[in-house]
PDB file of C-alpha atoms in Angstrom:
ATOM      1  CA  UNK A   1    -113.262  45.623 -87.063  1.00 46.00           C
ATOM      2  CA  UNK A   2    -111.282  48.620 -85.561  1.00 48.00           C
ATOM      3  CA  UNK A   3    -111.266  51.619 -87.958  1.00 50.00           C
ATOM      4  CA  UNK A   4    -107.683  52.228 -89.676  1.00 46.00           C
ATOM      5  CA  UNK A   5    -106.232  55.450 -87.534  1.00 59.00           C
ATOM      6  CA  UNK A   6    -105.294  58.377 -89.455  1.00 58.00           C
ATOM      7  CA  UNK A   7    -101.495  59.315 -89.923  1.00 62.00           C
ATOM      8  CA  UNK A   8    -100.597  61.262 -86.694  1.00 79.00           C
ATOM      9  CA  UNK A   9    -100.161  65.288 -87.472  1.00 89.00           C
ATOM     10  CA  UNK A  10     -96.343  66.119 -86.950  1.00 92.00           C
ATOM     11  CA  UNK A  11     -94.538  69.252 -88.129  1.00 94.00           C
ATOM     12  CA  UNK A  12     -92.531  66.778 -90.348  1.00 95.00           C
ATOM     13  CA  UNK A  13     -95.741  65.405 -91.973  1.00 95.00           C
ATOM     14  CA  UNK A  14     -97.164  69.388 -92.434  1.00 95.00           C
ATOM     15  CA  UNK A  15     -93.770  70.818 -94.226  1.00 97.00           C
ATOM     16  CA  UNK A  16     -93.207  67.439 -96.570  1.00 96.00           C
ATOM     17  CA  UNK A  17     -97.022  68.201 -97.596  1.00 96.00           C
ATOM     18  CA  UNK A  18     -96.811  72.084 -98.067  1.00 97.00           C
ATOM     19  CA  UNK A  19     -93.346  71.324-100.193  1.00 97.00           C
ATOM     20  CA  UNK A  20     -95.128  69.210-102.361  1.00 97.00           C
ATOM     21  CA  UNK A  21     -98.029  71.017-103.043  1.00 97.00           C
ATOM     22  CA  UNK A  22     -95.564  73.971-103.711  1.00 97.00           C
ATOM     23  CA  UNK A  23     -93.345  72.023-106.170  1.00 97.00           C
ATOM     24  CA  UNK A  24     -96.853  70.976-108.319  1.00 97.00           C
ATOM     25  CA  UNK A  25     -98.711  74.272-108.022  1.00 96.00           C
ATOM     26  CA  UNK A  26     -96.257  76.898-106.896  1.00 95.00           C
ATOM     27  CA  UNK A  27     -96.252  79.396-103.878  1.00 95.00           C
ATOM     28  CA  UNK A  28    -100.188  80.764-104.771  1.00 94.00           C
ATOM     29  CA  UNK A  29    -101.390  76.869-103.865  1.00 95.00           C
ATOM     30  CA  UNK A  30     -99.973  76.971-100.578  1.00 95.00           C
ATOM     31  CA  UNK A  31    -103.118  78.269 -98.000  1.00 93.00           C
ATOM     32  CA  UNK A  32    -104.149  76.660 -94.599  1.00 92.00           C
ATOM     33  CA  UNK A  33    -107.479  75.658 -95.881  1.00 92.00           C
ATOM     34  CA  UNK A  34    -105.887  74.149 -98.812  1.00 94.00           C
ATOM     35  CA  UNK A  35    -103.070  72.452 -96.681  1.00 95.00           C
ATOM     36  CA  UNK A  36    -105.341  70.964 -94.385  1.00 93.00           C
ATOM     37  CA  UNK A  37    -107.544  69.614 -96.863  1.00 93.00           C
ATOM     38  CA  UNK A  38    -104.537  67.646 -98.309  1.00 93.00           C
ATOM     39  CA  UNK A  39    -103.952  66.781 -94.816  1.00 93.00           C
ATOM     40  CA  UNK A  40    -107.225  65.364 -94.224  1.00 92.00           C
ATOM     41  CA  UNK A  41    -107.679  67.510 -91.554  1.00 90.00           C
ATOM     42  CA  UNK A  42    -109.690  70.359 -89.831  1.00 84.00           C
ATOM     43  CA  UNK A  43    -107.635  73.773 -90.608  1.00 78.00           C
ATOM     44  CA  UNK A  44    -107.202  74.976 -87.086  1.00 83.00           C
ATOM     45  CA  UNK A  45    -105.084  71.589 -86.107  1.00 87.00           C
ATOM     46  CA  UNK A  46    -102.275  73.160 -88.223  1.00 91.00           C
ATOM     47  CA  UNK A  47    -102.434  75.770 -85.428  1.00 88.00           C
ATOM     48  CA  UNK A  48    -101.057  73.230 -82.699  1.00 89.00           C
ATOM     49  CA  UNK A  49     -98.041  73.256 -84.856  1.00 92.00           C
ATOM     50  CA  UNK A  50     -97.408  76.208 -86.470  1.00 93.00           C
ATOM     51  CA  UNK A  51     -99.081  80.088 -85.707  1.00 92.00           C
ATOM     52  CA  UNK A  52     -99.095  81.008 -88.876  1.00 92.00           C
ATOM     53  CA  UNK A  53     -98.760  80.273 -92.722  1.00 92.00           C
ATOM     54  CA  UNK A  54     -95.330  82.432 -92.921  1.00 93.00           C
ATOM     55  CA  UNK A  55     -94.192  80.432 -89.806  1.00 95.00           C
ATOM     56  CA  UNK A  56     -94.710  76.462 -92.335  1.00 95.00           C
ATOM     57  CA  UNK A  57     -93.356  78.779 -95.190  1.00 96.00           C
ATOM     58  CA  UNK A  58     -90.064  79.463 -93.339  1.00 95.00           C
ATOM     59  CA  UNK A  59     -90.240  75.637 -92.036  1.00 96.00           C
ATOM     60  CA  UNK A  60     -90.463  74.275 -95.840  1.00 97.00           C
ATOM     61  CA  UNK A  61     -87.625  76.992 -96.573  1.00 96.00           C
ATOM     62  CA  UNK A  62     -85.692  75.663 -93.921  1.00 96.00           C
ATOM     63  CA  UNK A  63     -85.802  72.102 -94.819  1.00 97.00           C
ATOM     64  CA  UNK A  64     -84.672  72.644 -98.598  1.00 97.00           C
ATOM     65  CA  UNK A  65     -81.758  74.740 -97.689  1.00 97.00           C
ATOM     66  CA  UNK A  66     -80.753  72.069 -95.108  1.00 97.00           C
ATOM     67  CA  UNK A  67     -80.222  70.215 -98.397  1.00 97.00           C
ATOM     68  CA  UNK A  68     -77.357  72.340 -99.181  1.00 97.00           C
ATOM     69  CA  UNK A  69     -73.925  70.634 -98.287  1.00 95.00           C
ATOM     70  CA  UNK A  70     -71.575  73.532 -96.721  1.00 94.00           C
ATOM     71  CA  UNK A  71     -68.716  70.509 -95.920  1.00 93.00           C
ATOM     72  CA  UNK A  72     -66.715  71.563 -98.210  1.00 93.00           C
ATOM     73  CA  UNK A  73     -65.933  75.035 -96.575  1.00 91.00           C
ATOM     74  CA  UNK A  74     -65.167  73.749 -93.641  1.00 81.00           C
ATOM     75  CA  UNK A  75     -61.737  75.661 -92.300  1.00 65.00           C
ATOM     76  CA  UNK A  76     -58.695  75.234 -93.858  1.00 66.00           C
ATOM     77  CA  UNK A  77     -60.000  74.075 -97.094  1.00 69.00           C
ATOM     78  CA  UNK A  78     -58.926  75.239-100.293  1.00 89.00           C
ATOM     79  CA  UNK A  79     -61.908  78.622-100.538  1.00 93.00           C
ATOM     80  CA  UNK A  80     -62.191  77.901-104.226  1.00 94.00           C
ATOM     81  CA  UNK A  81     -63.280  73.851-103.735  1.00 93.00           C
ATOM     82  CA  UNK A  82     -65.072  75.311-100.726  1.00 94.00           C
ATOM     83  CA  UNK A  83     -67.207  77.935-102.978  1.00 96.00           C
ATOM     84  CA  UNK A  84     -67.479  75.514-105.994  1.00 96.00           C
ATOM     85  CA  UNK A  85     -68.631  72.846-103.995  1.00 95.00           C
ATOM     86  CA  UNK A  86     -71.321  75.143-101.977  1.00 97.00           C
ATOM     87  CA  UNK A  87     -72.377  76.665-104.998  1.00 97.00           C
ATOM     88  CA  UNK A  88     -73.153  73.825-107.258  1.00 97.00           C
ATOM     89  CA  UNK A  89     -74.873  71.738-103.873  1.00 97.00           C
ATOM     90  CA  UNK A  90     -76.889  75.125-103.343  1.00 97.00           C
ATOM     91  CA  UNK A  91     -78.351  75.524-107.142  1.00 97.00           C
ATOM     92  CA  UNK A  92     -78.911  71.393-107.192  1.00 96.00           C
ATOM     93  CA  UNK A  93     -81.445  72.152-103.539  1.00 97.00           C
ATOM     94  CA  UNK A  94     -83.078  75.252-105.348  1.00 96.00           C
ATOM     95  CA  UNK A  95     -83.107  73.789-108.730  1.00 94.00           C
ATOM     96  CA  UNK A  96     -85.283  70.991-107.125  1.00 95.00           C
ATOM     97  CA  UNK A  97     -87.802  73.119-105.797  1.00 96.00           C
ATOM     98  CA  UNK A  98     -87.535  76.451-108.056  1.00 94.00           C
ATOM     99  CA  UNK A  99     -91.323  77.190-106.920  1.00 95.00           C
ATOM    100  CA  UNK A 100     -89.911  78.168-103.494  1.00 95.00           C
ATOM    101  CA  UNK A 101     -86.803  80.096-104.462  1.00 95.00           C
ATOM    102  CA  UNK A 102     -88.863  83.505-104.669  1.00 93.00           C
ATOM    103  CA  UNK A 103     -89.489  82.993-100.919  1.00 94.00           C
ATOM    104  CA  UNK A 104     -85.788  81.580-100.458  1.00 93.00           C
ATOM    105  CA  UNK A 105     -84.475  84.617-101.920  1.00 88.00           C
ATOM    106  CA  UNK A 106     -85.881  87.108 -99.534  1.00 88.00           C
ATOM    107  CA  UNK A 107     -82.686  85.892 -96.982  1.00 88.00           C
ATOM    108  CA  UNK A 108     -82.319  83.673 -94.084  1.00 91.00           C
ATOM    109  CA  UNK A 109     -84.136  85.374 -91.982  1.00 90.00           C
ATOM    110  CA  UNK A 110     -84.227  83.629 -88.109  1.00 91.00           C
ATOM    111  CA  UNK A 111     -84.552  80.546 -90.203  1.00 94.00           C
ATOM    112  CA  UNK A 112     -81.566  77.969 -88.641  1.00 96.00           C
ATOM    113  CA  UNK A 113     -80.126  75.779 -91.470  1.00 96.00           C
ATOM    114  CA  UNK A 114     -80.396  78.919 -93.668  1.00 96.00           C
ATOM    115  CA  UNK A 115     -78.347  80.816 -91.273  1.00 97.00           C
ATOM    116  CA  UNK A 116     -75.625  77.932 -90.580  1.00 96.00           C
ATOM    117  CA  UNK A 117     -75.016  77.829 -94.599  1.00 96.00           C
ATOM    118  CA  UNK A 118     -74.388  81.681 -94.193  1.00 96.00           C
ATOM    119  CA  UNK A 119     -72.584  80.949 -91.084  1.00 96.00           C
ATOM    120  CA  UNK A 120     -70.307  78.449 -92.810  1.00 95.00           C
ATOM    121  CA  UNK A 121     -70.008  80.149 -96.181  1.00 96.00           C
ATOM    122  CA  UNK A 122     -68.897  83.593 -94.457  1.00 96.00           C
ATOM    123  CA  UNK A 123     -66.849  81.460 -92.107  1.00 94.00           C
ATOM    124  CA  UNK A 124     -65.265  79.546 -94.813  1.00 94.00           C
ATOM    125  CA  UNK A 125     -64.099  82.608 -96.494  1.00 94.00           C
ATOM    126  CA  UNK A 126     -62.774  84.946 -93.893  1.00 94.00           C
ATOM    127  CA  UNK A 127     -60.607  81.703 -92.557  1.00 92.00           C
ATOM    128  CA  UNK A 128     -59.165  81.767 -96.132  1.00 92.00           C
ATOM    129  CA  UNK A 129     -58.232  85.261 -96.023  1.00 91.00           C
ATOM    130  CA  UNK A 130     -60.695  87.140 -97.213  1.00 94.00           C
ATOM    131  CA  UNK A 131     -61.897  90.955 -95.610  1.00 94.00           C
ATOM    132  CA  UNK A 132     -64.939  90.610 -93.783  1.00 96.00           C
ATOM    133  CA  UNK A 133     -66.494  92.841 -96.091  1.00 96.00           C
ATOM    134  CA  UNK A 134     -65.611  91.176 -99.178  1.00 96.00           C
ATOM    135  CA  UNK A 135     -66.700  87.876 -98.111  1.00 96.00           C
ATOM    136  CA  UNK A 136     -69.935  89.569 -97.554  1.00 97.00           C
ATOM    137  CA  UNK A 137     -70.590  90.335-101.059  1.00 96.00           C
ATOM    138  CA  UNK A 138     -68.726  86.980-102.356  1.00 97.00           C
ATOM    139  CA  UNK A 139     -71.188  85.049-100.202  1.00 96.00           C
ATOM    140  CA  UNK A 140     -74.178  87.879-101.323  1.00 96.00           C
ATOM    141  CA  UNK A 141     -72.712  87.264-104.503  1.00 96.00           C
ATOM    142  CA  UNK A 142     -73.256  83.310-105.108  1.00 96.00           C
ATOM    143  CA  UNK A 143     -76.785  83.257-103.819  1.00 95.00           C
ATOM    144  CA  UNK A 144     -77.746  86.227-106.020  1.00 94.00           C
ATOM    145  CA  UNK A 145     -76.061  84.155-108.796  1.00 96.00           C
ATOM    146  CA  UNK A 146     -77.784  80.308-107.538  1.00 96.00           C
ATOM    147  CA  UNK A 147     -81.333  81.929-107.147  1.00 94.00           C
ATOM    148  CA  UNK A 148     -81.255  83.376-110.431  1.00 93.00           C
ATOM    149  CA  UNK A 149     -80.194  80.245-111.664  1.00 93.00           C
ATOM    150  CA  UNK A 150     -82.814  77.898-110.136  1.00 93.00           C
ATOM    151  CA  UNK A 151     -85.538  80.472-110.671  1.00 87.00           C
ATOM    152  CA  UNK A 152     -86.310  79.582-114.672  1.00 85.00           C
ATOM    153  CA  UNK A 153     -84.405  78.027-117.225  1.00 90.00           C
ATOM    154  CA  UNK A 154     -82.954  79.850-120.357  1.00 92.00           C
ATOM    155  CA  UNK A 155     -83.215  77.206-122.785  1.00 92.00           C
ATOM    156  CA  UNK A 156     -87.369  76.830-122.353  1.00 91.00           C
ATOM    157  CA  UNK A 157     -87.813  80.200-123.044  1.00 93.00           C
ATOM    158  CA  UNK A 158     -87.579  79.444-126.820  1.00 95.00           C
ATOM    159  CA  UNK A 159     -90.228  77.571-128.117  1.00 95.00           C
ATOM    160  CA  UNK A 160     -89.461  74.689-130.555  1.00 94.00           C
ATOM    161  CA  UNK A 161     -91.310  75.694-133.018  1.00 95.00           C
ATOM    162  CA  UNK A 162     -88.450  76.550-136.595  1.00 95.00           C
ATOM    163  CA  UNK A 163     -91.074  79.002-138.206  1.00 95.00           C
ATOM    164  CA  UNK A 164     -91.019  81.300-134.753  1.00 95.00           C
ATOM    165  CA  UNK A 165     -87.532  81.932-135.948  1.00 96.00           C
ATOM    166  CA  UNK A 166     -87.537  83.569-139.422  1.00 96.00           C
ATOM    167  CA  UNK A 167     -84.272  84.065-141.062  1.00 95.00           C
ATOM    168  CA  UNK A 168     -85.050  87.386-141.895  1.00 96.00           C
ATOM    169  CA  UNK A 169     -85.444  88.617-138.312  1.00 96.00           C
ATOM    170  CA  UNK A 170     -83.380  86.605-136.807  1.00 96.00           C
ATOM    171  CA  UNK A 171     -80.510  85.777-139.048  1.00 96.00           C
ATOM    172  CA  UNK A 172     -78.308  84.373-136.018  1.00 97.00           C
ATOM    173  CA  UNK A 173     -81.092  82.268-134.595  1.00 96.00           C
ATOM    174  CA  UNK A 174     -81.718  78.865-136.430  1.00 94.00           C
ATOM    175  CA  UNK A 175     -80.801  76.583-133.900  1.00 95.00           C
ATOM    176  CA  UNK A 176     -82.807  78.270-131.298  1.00 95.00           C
ATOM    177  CA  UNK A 177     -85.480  75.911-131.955  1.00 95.00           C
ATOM    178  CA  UNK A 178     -83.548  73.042-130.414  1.00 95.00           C
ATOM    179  CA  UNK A 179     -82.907  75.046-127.157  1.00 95.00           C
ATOM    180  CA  UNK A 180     -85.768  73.170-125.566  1.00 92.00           C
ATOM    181  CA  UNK A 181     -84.549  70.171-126.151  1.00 92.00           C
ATOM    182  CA  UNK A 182     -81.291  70.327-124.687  1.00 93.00           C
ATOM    183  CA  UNK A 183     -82.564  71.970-121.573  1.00 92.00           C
ATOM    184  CA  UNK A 184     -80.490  70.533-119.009  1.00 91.00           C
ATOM    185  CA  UNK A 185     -77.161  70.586-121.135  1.00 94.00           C
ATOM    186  CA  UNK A 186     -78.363  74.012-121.568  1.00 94.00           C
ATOM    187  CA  UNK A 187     -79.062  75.503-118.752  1.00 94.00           C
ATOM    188  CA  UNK A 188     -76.479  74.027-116.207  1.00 95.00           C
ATOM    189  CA  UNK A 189     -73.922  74.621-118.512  1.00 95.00           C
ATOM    190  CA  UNK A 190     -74.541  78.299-118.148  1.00 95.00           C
ATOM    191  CA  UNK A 191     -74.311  77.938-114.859  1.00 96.00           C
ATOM    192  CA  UNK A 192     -70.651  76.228-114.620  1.00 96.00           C
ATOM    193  CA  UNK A 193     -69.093  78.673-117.114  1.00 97.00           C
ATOM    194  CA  UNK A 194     -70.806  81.672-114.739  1.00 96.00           C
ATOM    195  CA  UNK A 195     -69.389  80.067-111.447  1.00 97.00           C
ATOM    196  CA  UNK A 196     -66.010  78.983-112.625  1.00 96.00           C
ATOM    197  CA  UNK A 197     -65.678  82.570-114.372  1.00 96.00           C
ATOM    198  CA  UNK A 198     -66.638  83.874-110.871  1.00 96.00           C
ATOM    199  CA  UNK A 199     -64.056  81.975-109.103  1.00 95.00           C
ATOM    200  CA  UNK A 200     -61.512  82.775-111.704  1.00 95.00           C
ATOM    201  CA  UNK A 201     -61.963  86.177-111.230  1.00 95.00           C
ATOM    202  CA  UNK A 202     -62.477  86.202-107.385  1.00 95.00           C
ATOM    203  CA  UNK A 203     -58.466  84.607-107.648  1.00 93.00           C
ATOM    204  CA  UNK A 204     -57.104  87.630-108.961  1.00 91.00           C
ATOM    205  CA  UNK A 205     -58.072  89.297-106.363  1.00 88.00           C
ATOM    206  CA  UNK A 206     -57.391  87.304-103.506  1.00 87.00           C
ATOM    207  CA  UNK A 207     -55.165  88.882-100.654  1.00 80.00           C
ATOM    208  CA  UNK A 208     -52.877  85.921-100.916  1.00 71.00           C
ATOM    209  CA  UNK A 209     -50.703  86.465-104.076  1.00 48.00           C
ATOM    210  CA  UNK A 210     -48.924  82.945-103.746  1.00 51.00           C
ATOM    211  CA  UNK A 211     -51.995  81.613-104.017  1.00 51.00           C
ATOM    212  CA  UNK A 212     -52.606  78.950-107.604  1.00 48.00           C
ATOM    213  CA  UNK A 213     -54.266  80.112-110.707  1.00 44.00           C
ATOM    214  CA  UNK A 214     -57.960  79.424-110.470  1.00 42.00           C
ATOM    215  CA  UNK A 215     -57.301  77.774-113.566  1.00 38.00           C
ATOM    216  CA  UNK A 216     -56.304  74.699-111.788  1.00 37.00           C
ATOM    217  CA  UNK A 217     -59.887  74.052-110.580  1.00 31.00           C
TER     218      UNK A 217
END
């Protein structure tokens, strides 16, 4: 009986491994050795696909940013739809792997799909009338504001335990026990009132003073 092949090495099959053992263990897990024993291979075969660890690091970077839809800011769409649309696509990527925003947040880089989103987002906002320079810091701006977002979540921070909250230290915390439990609600709710208060505010001080209320939106 012939003896069952093993999965073929690819650069696809090497970054969908690393990403996983990232999302269950977090950026400390990630090492050759460990990668190629989830692999089932010998360490040095990584090497006919990648140099180095930072060089599967940017790859795995690179393939959750691709994630990211930047459609929306194509040219000549409405910059607020555009930014809303990038923003909230960009936090749902991160938020699914929040073990590799640290890296993520360090910048593009030579790294293509990251640079096409910054490419696109920059793009998308200097076609809508924006100053070079500000849409640098808006675009600065939103991934400060999505990698902060994805990075932890507000509402776990409080444990769900009533007694950690006595009334006579914290007299305005009661409910804070129940933060835990409504995580999600939580947590992207802080992030739509942040981003549509960041749009809202970005639309007073657009160039173009015809331009709608944000409050439309």
């Amino acid at each position: 009986m012939a003896r069952p092949r093993k999965p073929l090495l690819s650069r696809e099959r090497i970054v969908t491994t690393a990403l996983s053992l990232i999302d269950a263990e977090g950026l400390p897990a990630l090492s050759t050795r460990r990668l190629a024993a989830e692999l089932g291979v010998s360490g040095p075969s990584l090497y006919n696909h990648f140099t180095t660890k930072d060089e599967i690091l940017d790859a795995v970077a690179d393939t959750v940013i691709a994630e990211v839809d930047v459609s929306a800011l194509a040219t000549g769409a409405d910059w607020r739809t555009g930014l809303l649309a990038w923003a909230r696509s960009y936090r749902a990527a991160l938020a699914a792997h929040p073990h590799i925003v640290p890296f993520l947040a360090q910048g593009p880089g030579r790294r293509p799909a990251g640079l096409k989103m910054a490419d696109a987002a920059f793009g998308g906002m200097v076609e809508a009338g924006w100053p070079p320079a500000q849409a640098t810091r808006i675009c600065a701006m939103v991934r400060y504001f999505v990698a902060g977002s994805a990075l932890g979540s507000f509402a776990r921070g409080f444990v769900d335990d009533p007694s950690a909250y006595d009334p006579a230290d914290y007299p305005h915390l009661g409910q804070a026990h129940l933060l835990a439990e409504h995580q999600q609600r939580v947590d992207e709710g802080a992030f739509e009132t942040g981003l549509v208060a960041l749009v809202d505010g970005l639309a007073l001080r657009h160039p173009d003073p015809a331009a709608p209320p944000a409050e439309q939106l």
